[in-house]
Amino acid sequence: MEYIYAVTEAQEIFDNLNEVQKNQVIDYKNGDRSKAWMLSRNNLKYIIDNNLVKG
């Protein structure tokens, strides 16, 4: 049950990103590490690294 809640919350965070941020996520998945959030430990990096969202 906790995992489902975490995935739901992660998807909500992702859905609320603007188009620039969503494009940065795509770039990150393709190996880009040029933005500060891509290098530091944070919620978005955790969400993307653990495949908690569809998108």
PDB file of N, CA, C and O in Angstrom:
ATOM      1  N   MET A   1       0.817  -1.184   0.000  1.00  0.00           N
ATOM      2  CA  MET A   1       0.000   0.000   0.000  1.00  0.00           C
ATOM      3  C   MET A   1       0.870   1.260   0.000  1.00  0.00           C
ATOM      4  O   MET A   1       0.567   2.206  -0.686  1.00  0.00           O
ATOM      5  N   GLU A   2       1.966   1.284   0.757  1.00  0.00           N
ATOM      6  CA  GLU A   2       2.832   2.453   0.804  1.00  0.00           C
ATOM      7  C   GLU A   2       3.474   2.720  -0.555  1.00  0.00           C
ATOM      8  O   GLU A   2       3.636   3.865  -0.945  1.00  0.00           O
ATOM      9  N   TYR A   3       3.833   1.649  -1.279  1.00  0.00           N
ATOM     10  CA  TYR A   3       4.445   1.808  -2.598  1.00  0.00           C
ATOM     11  C   TYR A   3       3.471   2.469  -3.555  1.00  0.00           C
ATOM     12  O   TYR A   3       3.853   3.365  -4.312  1.00  0.00           O
ATOM     13  N   ILE A   4       2.216   2.043  -3.534  1.00  0.00           N
ATOM     14  CA  ILE A   4       1.197   2.627  -4.416  1.00  0.00           C
ATOM     15  C   ILE A   4       1.041   4.111  -4.118  1.00  0.00           C
ATOM     16  O   ILE A   4       0.956   4.936  -5.023  1.00  0.00           O
ATOM     17  N   TYR A   5       1.026   4.466  -2.837  1.00  0.00           N
ATOM     18  CA  TYR A   5       0.915   5.870  -2.451  1.00  0.00           C
ATOM     19  C   TYR A   5       2.123   6.655  -2.955  1.00  0.00           C
ATOM     20  O   TYR A   5       1.975   7.756  -3.491  1.00  0.00           O
ATOM     21  N   ALA A   6       3.307   6.086  -2.828  1.00  0.00           N
ATOM     22  CA  ALA A   6       4.530   6.762  -3.279  1.00  0.00           C
ATOM     23  C   ALA A   6       4.503   6.979  -4.784  1.00  0.00           C
ATOM     24  O   ALA A   6       4.874   8.048  -5.268  1.00  0.00           O
ATOM     25  N   VAL A   7       4.054   5.987  -5.533  1.00  0.00           N
ATOM     26  CA  VAL A   7       3.985   6.115  -6.983  1.00  0.00           C
ATOM     27  C   VAL A   7       2.952   7.173  -7.370  1.00  0.00           C
ATOM     28  O   VAL A   7       3.193   7.985  -8.263  1.00  0.00           O
ATOM     29  N   THR A   8       1.834   7.191  -6.692  1.00  0.00           N
ATOM     30  CA  THR A   8       0.801   8.195  -6.956  1.00  0.00           C
ATOM     31  C   THR A   8       1.340   9.597  -6.692  1.00  0.00           C
ATOM     32  O   THR A   8       1.137  10.511  -7.499  1.00  0.00           O
ATOM     33  N   GLU A   9       2.020   9.774  -5.580  1.00  0.00           N
ATOM     34  CA  GLU A   9       2.601  11.078  -5.251  1.00  0.00           C
ATOM     35  C   GLU A   9       3.685  11.452  -6.267  1.00  0.00           C
ATOM     36  O   GLU A   9       3.776  12.603  -6.687  1.00  0.00           O
ATOM     37  N   ALA A  10       4.497  10.497  -6.658  1.00  0.00           N
ATOM     38  CA  ALA A  10       5.550  10.754  -7.634  1.00  0.00           C
ATOM     39  C   ALA A  10       4.955  11.185  -8.968  1.00  0.00           C
ATOM     40  O   ALA A  10       5.439  12.125  -9.602  1.00  0.00           O
ATOM     41  N   GLN A  11       3.890  10.521  -9.386  1.00  0.00           N
ATOM     42  CA  GLN A  11       3.243  10.868 -10.653  1.00  0.00           C
ATOM     43  C   GLN A  11       2.653  12.276 -10.573  1.00  0.00           C
ATOM     44  O   GLN A  11       2.736  13.044 -11.534  1.00  0.00           O
ATOM     45  N   GLU A  12       2.094  12.629  -9.442  1.00  0.00           N
ATOM     46  CA  GLU A  12       1.533  13.970  -9.259  1.00  0.00           C
ATOM     47  C   GLU A  12       2.632  15.030  -9.371  1.00  0.00           C
ATOM     48  O   GLU A  12       2.437  16.072 -10.010  1.00  0.00           O
ATOM     49  N   ILE A  13       3.776  14.773  -8.760  1.00  0.00           N
ATOM     50  CA  ILE A  13       4.907  15.705  -8.856  1.00  0.00           C
ATOM     51  C   ILE A  13       5.330  15.853 -10.313  1.00  0.00           C
ATOM     52  O   ILE A  13       5.507  16.962 -10.821  1.00  0.00           O
ATOM     53  N   PHE A  14       5.457  14.737 -11.011  1.00  0.00           N
ATOM     54  CA  PHE A  14       5.867  14.774 -12.409  1.00  0.00           C
ATOM     55  C   PHE A  14       4.843  15.505 -13.265  1.00  0.00           C
ATOM     56  O   PHE A  14       5.201  16.323 -14.112  1.00  0.00           O
ATOM     57  N   ASP A  15       3.584  15.229 -13.053  1.00  0.00           N
ATOM     58  CA  ASP A  15       2.526  15.860 -13.850  1.00  0.00           C
ATOM     59  C   ASP A  15       2.498  17.373 -13.675  1.00  0.00           C
ATOM     60  O   ASP A  15       2.058  18.095 -14.578  1.00  0.00           O
ATOM     61  N   ASN A  16       2.965  17.865 -12.538  1.00  0.00           N
ATOM     62  CA  ASN A  16       2.954  19.298 -12.269  1.00  0.00           C
ATOM     63  C   ASN A  16       4.206  20.019 -12.780  1.00  0.00           C
ATOM     64  O   ASN A  16       4.314  21.232 -12.626  1.00  0.00           O
ATOM     65  N   LEU A  17       5.125  19.296 -13.403  1.00  0.00           N
ATOM     66  CA  LEU A  17       6.292  19.942 -13.992  1.00  0.00           C
ATOM     67  C   LEU A  17       5.872  20.705 -15.243  1.00  0.00           C
ATOM     68  O   LEU A  17       4.949  20.298 -15.944  1.00  0.00           O
ATOM     69  N   ASN A  18       6.582  21.787 -15.534  1.00  0.00           N
ATOM     70  CA  ASN A  18       6.300  22.491 -16.782  1.00  0.00           C
ATOM     71  C   ASN A  18       7.021  21.773 -17.932  1.00  0.00           C
ATOM     72  O   ASN A  18       7.780  20.828 -17.709  1.00  0.00           O
ATOM     73  N   GLU A  19       6.793  22.216 -19.156  1.00  0.00           N
ATOM     74  CA  GLU A  19       7.351  21.531 -20.330  1.00  0.00           C
ATOM     75  C   GLU A  19       8.882  21.543 -20.325  1.00  0.00           C
ATOM     76  O   GLU A  19       9.513  20.564 -20.714  1.00  0.00           O
ATOM     77  N   VAL A  20       9.483  22.639 -19.897  1.00  0.00           N
ATOM     78  CA  VAL A  20      10.950  22.719 -19.833  1.00  0.00           C
ATOM     79  C   VAL A  20      11.484  21.662 -18.878  1.00  0.00           C
ATOM     80  O   VAL A  20      12.439  20.946 -19.193  1.00  0.00           O
ATOM     81  N   GLN A  21      10.861  21.537 -17.708  1.00  0.00           N
ATOM     82  CA  GLN A  21      11.297  20.547 -16.719  1.00  0.00           C
ATOM     83  C   GLN A  21      11.090  19.127 -17.239  1.00  0.00           C
ATOM     84  O   GLN A  21      11.944  18.257 -17.039  1.00  0.00           O
ATOM     85  N   LYS A  22       9.979  18.879 -17.910  1.00  0.00           N
ATOM     86  CA  LYS A  22       9.735  17.542 -18.472  1.00  0.00           C
ATOM     87  C   LYS A  22      10.774  17.210 -19.540  1.00  0.00           C
ATOM     88  O   LYS A  22      11.225  16.064 -19.628  1.00  0.00           O
ATOM     89  N   ASN A  23      11.172  18.207 -20.330  1.00  0.00           N
ATOM     90  CA  ASN A  23      12.226  17.977 -21.325  1.00  0.00           C
ATOM     91  C   ASN A  23      13.560  17.701 -20.647  1.00  0.00           C
ATOM     92  O   ASN A  23      14.355  16.898 -21.137  1.00  0.00           O
ATOM     93  N   GLN A  24      13.813  18.352 -19.511  1.00  0.00           N
ATOM     94  CA  GLN A  24      15.029  18.075 -18.751  1.00  0.00           C
ATOM     95  C   GLN A  24      15.029  16.644 -18.232  1.00  0.00           C
ATOM     96  O   GLN A  24      16.079  15.992 -18.189  1.00  0.00           O
ATOM     97  N   VAL A  25      13.871  16.123 -17.851  1.00  0.00           N
ATOM     98  CA  VAL A  25      13.768  14.732 -17.402  1.00  0.00           C
ATOM     99  C   VAL A  25      14.148  13.796 -18.538  1.00  0.00           C
ATOM    100  O   VAL A  25      14.905  12.836 -18.343  1.00  0.00           O
ATOM    101  N   ILE A  26      13.663  14.073 -19.739  1.00  0.00           N
ATOM    102  CA  ILE A  26      14.013  13.254 -20.901  1.00  0.00           C
ATOM    103  C   ILE A  26      15.518  13.314 -21.141  1.00  0.00           C
ATOM    104  O   ILE A  26      16.164  12.282 -21.356  1.00  0.00           O
ATOM    105  N   ASP A  27      16.077  14.525 -21.073  1.00  0.00           N
ATOM    106  CA  ASP A  27      17.529  14.681 -21.244  1.00  0.00           C
ATOM    107  C   ASP A  27      18.291  13.902 -20.174  1.00  0.00           C
ATOM    108  O   ASP A  27      19.295  13.249 -20.467  1.00  0.00           O
ATOM    109  N   TYR A  28      17.814  13.967 -18.931  1.00  0.00           N
ATOM    110  CA  TYR A  28      18.448  13.241 -17.825  1.00  0.00           C
ATOM    111  C   TYR A  28      18.443  11.742 -18.085  1.00  0.00           C
ATOM    112  O   TYR A  28      19.448  11.059 -17.897  1.00  0.00           O
ATOM    113  N   LYS A  29      17.313  11.233 -18.543  1.00  0.00           N
ATOM    114  CA  LYS A  29      17.222   9.799 -18.845  1.00  0.00           C
ATOM    115  C   LYS A  29      18.191   9.404 -19.956  1.00  0.00           C
ATOM    116  O   LYS A  29      18.626   8.258 -20.020  1.00  0.00           O
ATOM    117  N   ASN A  30      18.538  10.373 -20.809  1.00  0.00           N
ATOM    118  CA  ASN A  30      19.467  10.125 -21.914  1.00  0.00           C
ATOM    119  C   ASN A  30      20.916  10.434 -21.556  1.00  0.00           C
ATOM    120  O   ASN A  30      21.781  10.456 -22.427  1.00  0.00           O
ATOM    121  N   GLY A  31      21.184  10.684 -20.270  1.00  0.00           N
ATOM    122  CA  GLY A  31      22.551  10.829 -19.822  1.00  0.00           C
ATOM    123  C   GLY A  31      23.014  12.239 -19.488  1.00  0.00           C
ATOM    124  O   GLY A  31      24.133  12.423 -19.024  1.00  0.00           O
ATOM    125  N   ASP A  32      22.202  13.241 -19.745  1.00  0.00           N
ATOM    126  CA  ASP A  32      22.576  14.624 -19.432  1.00  0.00           C
ATOM    127  C   ASP A  32      22.660  14.815 -17.922  1.00  0.00           C
ATOM    128  O   ASP A  32      21.798  14.355 -17.183  1.00  0.00           O
ATOM    129  N   ARG A  33      23.696  15.472 -17.460  1.00  0.00           N
ATOM    130  CA  ARG A  33      23.859  15.779 -16.036  1.00  0.00           C
ATOM    131  C   ARG A  33      24.258  17.241 -15.864  1.00  0.00           C
ATOM    132  O   ARG A  33      25.029  17.592 -15.001  1.00  0.00           O
ATOM    133  N   SER A  34      23.703  18.121 -16.708  1.00  0.00           N
ATOM    134  CA  SER A  34      24.127  19.517 -16.731  1.00  0.00           C
ATOM    135  C   SER A  34      23.329  20.438 -15.814  1.00  0.00           C
ATOM    136  O   SER A  34      23.705  21.595 -15.643  1.00  0.00           O
ATOM    137  N   LYS A  35      22.252  19.978 -15.237  1.00  0.00           N
ATOM    138  CA  LYS A  35      21.442  20.803 -14.339  1.00  0.00           C
ATOM    139  C   LYS A  35      21.715  20.395 -12.892  1.00  0.00           C
ATOM    140  O   LYS A  35      21.996  19.235 -12.600  1.00  0.00           O
ATOM    141  N   ALA A  36      21.589  21.369 -11.987  1.00  0.00           N
ATOM    142  CA  ALA A  36      21.898  21.108 -10.577  1.00  0.00           C
ATOM    143  C   ALA A  36      21.067  19.972  -9.998  1.00  0.00           C
ATOM    144  O   ALA A  36      21.582  19.125  -9.263  1.00  0.00           O
ATOM    145  N   TRP A  37      19.781  19.902 -10.339  1.00  0.00           N
ATOM    146  CA  TRP A  37      18.936  18.856  -9.759  1.00  0.00           C
ATOM    147  C   TRP A  37      19.369  17.465 -10.222  1.00  0.00           C
ATOM    148  O   TRP A  37      19.108  16.477  -9.540  1.00  0.00           O
ATOM    149  N   MET A  38      20.024  17.388 -11.351  1.00  0.00           N
ATOM    150  CA  MET A  38      20.457  16.096 -11.877  1.00  0.00           C
ATOM    151  C   MET A  38      21.640  15.535 -11.099  1.00  0.00           C
ATOM    152  O   MET A  38      21.902  14.337 -11.150  1.00  0.00           O
ATOM    153  N   LEU A  39      22.355  16.387 -10.406  1.00  0.00           N
ATOM    154  CA  LEU A  39      23.559  15.981  -9.688  1.00  0.00           C
ATOM    155  C   LEU A  39      23.347  15.794  -8.191  1.00  0.00           C
ATOM    156  O   LEU A  39      24.077  15.059  -7.544  1.00  0.00           O
ATOM    157  N   SER A  40      22.366  16.485  -7.628  1.00  0.00           N
ATOM    158  CA  SER A  40      22.165  16.429  -6.186  1.00  0.00           C
ATOM    159  C   SER A  40      21.082  15.418  -5.833  1.00  0.00           C
ATOM    160  O   SER A  40      20.266  15.049  -6.673  1.00  0.00           O
ATOM    161  N   ARG A  41      21.095  14.988  -4.592  1.00  0.00           N
ATOM    162  CA  ARG A  41      20.061  14.073  -4.120  1.00  0.00           C
ATOM    163  C   ARG A  41      18.815  14.900  -3.839  1.00  0.00           C
ATOM    164  O   ARG A  41      18.827  15.788  -3.009  1.00  0.00           O
ATOM    165  N   ASN A  42      17.756  14.638  -4.552  1.00  0.00           N
ATOM    166  CA  ASN A  42      16.506  15.354  -4.351  1.00  0.00           C
ATOM    167  C   ASN A  42      15.342  14.479  -4.774  1.00  0.00           C
ATOM    168  O   ASN A  42      15.521  13.400  -5.323  1.00  0.00           O
ATOM    169  N   ASN A  43      14.150  14.945  -4.552  1.00  0.00           N
ATOM    170  CA  ASN A  43      12.967  14.143  -4.842  1.00  0.00           C
ATOM    171  C   ASN A  43      12.815  13.810  -6.315  1.00  0.00           C
ATOM    172  O   ASN A  43      12.517  12.678  -6.670  1.00  0.00           O
ATOM    173  N   LEU A  44      13.010  14.791  -7.196  1.00  0.00           N
ATOM    174  CA  LEU A  44      12.827  14.533  -8.620  1.00  0.00           C
ATOM    175  C   LEU A  44      13.839  13.510  -9.126  1.00  0.00           C
ATOM    176  O   LEU A  44      13.484  12.587  -9.849  1.00  0.00           O
ATOM    177  N   LYS A  45      15.092  13.651  -8.726  1.00  0.00           N
ATOM    178  CA  LYS A  45      16.119  12.683  -9.144  1.00  0.00           C
ATOM    179  C   LYS A  45      15.756  11.284  -8.651  1.00  0.00           C
ATOM    180  O   LYS A  45      15.856  10.317  -9.403  1.00  0.00           O
ATOM    181  N   TYR A  46      15.315  11.169  -7.420  1.00  0.00           N
ATOM    182  CA  TYR A  46      14.909   9.873  -6.864  1.00  0.00           C
ATOM    183  C   TYR A  46      13.751   9.277  -7.668  1.00  0.00           C
ATOM    184  O   TYR A  46      13.750   8.093  -8.003  1.00  0.00           O
ATOM    185  N   ILE A  47      12.774  10.105  -7.962  1.00  0.00           N
ATOM    186  CA  ILE A  47      11.600   9.652  -8.720  1.00  0.00           C
ATOM    187  C   ILE A  47      12.012   9.113 -10.088  1.00  0.00           C
ATOM    188  O   ILE A  47      11.581   8.025 -10.480  1.00  0.00           O
ATOM    189  N   ILE A  48      12.842   9.848 -10.781  1.00  0.00           N
ATOM    190  CA  ILE A  48      13.253   9.431 -12.120  1.00  0.00           C
ATOM    191  C   ILE A  48      14.168   8.209 -12.057  1.00  0.00           C
ATOM    192  O   ILE A  48      13.980   7.260 -12.817  1.00  0.00           O
ATOM    193  N   ASP A  49      15.130   8.216 -11.148  1.00  0.00           N
ATOM    194  CA  ASP A  49      16.063   7.086 -11.040  1.00  0.00           C
ATOM    195  C   ASP A  49      15.363   5.777 -10.698  1.00  0.00           C
ATOM    196  O   ASP A  49      15.823   4.704 -11.060  1.00  0.00           O
ATOM    197  N   ASN A  50      14.248   5.852  -9.997  1.00  0.00           N
ATOM    198  CA  ASN A  50      13.540   4.655  -9.565  1.00  0.00           C
ATOM    199  C   ASN A  50      12.303   4.354 -10.396  1.00  0.00           C
ATOM    200  O   ASN A  50      11.478   3.524 -10.014  1.00  0.00           O
ATOM    201  N   ASN A  51      12.192   5.019 -11.538  1.00  0.00           N
ATOM    202  CA  ASN A  51      11.100   4.770 -12.488  1.00  0.00           C
ATOM    203  C   ASN A  51       9.723   4.773 -11.829  1.00  0.00           C
ATOM    204  O   ASN A  51       8.914   3.882 -12.056  1.00  0.00           O
ATOM    205  N   LEU A  52       9.482   5.785 -11.017  1.00  0.00           N
ATOM    206  CA  LEU A  52       8.205   5.866 -10.300  1.00  0.00           C
ATOM    207  C   LEU A  52       7.124   6.596 -11.084  1.00  0.00           C
ATOM    208  O   LEU A  52       6.015   6.729 -10.596  1.00  0.00           O
ATOM    209  N   VAL A  53       7.437   7.065 -12.299  1.00  0.00           N
ATOM    210  CA  VAL A  53       6.448   7.797 -13.076  1.00  0.00           C
ATOM    211  C   VAL A  53       6.381   7.278 -14.494  1.00  0.00           C
ATOM    212  O   VAL A  53       7.319   6.679 -15.004  1.00  0.00           O
ATOM    213  N   LYS A  54       5.252   7.527 -15.108  1.00  0.00           N
ATOM    214  CA  LYS A  54       5.085   7.253 -16.533  1.00  0.00           C
ATOM    215  C   LYS A  54       5.218   8.584 -17.243  1.00  0.00           C
ATOM    216  O   LYS A  54       4.497   9.515 -16.964  1.00  0.00           O
ATOM    217  N   GLY A  55       6.173   8.647 -18.127  1.00  0.00           N
ATOM    218  CA  GLY A  55       6.340   9.906 -18.849  1.00  0.00           C
ATOM    219  C   GLY A  55       7.743  10.133 -19.290  1.00  0.00           C
ATOM    220  O   GLY A  55       8.637   9.429 -19.042  1.00  0.00           O
TER     221      GLY A  55
END
